[in-house]
CSV table of N, CA and C in Angstrom, one decimal:
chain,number,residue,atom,x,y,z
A,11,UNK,N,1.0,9.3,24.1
A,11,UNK,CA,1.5,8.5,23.0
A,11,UNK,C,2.5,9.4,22.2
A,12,UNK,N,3.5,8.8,21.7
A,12,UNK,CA,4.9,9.5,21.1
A,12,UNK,C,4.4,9.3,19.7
A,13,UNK,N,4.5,10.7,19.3
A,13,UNK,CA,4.7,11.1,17.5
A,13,UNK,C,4.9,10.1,16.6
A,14,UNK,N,6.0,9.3,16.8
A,14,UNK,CA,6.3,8.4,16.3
A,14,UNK,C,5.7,6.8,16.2
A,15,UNK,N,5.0,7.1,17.5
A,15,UNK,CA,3.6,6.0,17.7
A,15,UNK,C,2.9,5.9,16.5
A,16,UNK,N,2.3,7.3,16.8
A,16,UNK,CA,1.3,7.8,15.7
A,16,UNK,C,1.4,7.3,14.4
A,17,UNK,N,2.7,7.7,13.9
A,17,UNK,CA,3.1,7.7,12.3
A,17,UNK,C,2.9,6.0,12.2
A,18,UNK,N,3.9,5.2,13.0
A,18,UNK,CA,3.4,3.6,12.7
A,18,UNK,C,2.0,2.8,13.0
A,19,UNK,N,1.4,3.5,13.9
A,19,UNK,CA,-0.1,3.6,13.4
A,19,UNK,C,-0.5,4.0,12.6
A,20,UNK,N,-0.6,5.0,11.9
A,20,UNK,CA,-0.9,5.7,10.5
A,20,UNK,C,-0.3,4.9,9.1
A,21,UNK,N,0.8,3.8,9.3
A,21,UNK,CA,1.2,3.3,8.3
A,21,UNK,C,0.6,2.3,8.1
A,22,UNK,N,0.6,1.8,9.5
A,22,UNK,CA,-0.1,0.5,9.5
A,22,UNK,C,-1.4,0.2,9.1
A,23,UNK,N,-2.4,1.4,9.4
A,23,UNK,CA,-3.9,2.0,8.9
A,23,UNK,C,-3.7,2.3,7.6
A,24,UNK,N,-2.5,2.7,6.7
A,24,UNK,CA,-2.3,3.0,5.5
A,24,UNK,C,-2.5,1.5,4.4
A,25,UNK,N,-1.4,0.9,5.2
A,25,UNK,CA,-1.1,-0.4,4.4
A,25,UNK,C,-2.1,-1.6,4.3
A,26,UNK,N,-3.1,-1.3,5.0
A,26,UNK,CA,-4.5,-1.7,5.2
A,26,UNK,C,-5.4,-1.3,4.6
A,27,UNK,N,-5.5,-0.4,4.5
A,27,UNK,CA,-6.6,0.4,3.7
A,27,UNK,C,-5.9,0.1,2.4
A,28,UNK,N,-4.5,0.2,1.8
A,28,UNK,CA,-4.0,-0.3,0.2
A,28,UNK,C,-4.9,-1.5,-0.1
A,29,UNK,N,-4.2,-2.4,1.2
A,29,UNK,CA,-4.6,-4.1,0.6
A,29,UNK,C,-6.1,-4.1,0.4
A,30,UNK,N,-6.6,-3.7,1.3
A,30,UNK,CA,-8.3,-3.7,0.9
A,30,UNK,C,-8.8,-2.9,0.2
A,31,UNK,N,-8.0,-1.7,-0.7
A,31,UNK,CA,-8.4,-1.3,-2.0
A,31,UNK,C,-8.0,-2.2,-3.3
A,32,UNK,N,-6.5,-3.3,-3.4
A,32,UNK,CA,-6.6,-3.8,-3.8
A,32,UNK,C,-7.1,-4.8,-3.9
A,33,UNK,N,-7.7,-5.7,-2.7
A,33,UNK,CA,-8.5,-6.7,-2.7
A,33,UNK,C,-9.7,-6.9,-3.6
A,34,UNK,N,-10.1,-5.2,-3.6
A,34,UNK,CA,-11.8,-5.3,-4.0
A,34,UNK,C,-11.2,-5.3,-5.3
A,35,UNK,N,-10.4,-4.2,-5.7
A,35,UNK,CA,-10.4,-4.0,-7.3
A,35,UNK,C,-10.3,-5.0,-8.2
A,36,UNK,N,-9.3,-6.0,-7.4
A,36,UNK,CA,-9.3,-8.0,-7.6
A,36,UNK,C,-10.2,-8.8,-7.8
A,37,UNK,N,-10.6,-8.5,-6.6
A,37,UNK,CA,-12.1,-9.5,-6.5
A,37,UNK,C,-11.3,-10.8,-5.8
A,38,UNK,N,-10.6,-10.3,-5.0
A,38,UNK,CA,-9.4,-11.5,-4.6
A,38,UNK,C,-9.3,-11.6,-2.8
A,39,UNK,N,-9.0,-12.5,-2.2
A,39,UNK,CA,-9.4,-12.2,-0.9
A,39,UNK,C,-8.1,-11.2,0.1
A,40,UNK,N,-8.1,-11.2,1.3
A,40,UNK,CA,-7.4,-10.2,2.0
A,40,UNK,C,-6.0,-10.8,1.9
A,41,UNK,N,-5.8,-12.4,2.3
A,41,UNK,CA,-4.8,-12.9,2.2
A,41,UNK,C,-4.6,-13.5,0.8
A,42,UNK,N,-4.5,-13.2,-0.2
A,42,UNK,CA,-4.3,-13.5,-1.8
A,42,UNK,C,-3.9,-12.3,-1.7
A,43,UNK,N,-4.5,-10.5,-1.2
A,43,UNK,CA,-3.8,-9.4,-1.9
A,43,UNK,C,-2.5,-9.1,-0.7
A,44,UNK,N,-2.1,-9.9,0.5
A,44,UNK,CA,-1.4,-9.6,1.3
A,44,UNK,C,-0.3,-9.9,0.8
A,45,UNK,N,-0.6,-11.3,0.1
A,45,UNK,CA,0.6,-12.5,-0.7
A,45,UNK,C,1.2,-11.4,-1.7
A,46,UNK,N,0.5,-11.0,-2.4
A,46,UNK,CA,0.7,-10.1,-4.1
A,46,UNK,C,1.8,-8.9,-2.9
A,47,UNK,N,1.7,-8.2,-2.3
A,47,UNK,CA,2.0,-7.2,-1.3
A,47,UNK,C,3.6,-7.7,-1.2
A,48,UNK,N,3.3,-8.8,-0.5
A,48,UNK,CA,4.7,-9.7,0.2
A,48,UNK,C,5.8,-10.0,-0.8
A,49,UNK,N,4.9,-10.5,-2.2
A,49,UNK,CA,5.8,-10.9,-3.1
A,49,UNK,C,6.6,-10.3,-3.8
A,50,UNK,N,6.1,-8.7,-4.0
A,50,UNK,CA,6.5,-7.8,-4.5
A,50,UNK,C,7.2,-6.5,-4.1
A,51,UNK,N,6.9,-6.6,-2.2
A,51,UNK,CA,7.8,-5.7,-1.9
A,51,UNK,C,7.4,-4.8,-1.5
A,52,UNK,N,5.9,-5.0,-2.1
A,52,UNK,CA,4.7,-3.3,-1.8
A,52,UNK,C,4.4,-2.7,-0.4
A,53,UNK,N,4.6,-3.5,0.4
A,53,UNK,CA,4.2,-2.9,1.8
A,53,UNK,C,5.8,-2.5,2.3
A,54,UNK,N,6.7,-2.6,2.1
A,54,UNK,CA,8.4,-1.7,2.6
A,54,UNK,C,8.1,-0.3,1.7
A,55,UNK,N,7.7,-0.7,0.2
A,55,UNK,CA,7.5,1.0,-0.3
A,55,UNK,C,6.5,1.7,0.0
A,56,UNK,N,5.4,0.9,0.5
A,56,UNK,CA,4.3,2.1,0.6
A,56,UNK,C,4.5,2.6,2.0
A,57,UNK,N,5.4,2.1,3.4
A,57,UNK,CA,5.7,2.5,4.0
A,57,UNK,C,6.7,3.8,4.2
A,58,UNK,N,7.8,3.1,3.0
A,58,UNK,CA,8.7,4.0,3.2
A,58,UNK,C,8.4,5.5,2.5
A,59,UNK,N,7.4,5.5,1.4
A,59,UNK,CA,6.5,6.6,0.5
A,59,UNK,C,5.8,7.1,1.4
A,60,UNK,N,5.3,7.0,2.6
A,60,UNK,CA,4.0,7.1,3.1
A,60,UNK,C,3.6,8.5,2.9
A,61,UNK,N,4.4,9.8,3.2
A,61,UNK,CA,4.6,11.1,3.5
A,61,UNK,C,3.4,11.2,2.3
A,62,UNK,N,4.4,11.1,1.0
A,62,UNK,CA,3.6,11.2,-0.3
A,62,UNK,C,2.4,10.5,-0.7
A,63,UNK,N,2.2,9.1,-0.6
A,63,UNK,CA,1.3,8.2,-0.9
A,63,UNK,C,-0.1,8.5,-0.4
A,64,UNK,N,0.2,8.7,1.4
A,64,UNK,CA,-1.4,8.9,2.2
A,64,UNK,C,-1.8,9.9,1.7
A,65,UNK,N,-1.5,10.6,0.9
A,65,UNK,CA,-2.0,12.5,0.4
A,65,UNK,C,-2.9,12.1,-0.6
A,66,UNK,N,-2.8,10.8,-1.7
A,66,UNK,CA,-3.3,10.8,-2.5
A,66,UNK,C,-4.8,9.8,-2.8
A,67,UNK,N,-5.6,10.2,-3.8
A,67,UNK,CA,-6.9,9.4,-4.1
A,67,UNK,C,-6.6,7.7,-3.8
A,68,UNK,N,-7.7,7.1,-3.6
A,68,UNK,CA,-7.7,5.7,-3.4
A,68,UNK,C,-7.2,5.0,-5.5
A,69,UNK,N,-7.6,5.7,-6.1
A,69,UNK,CA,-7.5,5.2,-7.2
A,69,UNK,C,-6.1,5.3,-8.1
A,70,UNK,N,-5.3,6.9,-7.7
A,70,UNK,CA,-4.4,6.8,-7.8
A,70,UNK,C,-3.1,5.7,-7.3
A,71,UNK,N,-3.7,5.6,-5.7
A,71,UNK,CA,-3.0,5.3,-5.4
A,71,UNK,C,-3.1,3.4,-5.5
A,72,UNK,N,-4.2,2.8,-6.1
A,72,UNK,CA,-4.1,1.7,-6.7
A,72,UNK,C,-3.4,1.4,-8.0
A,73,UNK,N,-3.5,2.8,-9.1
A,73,UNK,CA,-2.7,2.4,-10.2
A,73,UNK,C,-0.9,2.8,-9.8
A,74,UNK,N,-0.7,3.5,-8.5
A,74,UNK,CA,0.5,3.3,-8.1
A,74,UNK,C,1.3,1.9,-8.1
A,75,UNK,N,0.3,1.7,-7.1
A,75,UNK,CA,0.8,-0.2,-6.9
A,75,UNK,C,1.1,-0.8,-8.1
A,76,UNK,N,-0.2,-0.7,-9.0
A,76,UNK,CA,-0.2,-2.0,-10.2
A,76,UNK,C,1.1,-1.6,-11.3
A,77,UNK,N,1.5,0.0,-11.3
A,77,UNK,CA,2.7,-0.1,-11.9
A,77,UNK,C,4.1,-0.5,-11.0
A,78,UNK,N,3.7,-0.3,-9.8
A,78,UNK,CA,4.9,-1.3,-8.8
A,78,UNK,C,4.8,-2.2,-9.2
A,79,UNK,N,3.7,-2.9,-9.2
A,79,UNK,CA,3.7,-4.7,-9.2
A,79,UNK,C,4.3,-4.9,-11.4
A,80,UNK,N,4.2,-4.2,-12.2
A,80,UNK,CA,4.5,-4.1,-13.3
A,80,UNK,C,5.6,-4.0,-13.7
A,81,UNK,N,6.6,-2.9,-12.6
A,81,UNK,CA,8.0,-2.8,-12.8
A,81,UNK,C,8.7,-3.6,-12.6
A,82,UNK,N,8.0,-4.7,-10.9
A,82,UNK,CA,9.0,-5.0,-10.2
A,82,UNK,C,8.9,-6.7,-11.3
A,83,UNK,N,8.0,-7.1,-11.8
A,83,UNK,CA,7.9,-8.3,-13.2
A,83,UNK,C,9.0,-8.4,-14.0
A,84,UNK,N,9.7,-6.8,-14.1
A,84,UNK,CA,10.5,-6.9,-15.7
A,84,UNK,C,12.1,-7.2,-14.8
């Protein structure tokens, strides 16, 4: 399997593991936090961040989002 397999596997496992951190912290279901994701754009950034993002705590990396989702409102 090529390197690059890997990494889009690893993003893909990344951006998964987001939604179902934000799912729970919602209390909202998988496809309600996919929609919030889609609407806002969050899954192009957290792919394109990945390098930085996967390094960090699940909780940081939830208040990451919610000021994404906060910026991208104004």
């Amino acid at each position: 399997m090529s390197m690059e397999r890997n990494k889009t596997d690893d993003i893909a496992y990344f951006i998964a593991f987001c939604i179902e951190t934000y799912k729970n912290a919602h209390n909202i279901s998988g496809a309600e936090a996919s929609a919030v994701f889609s609407n806002h754009g969050i899954m192009e950034y957290l792919s394109e961040n990945y390098d930085v993002l996967h390094t960090q705590s699940p909780s940081w990396i939830l208040a990451e989002i919610e000021d994404f989702i906060k910026a991208d409102k104004k």
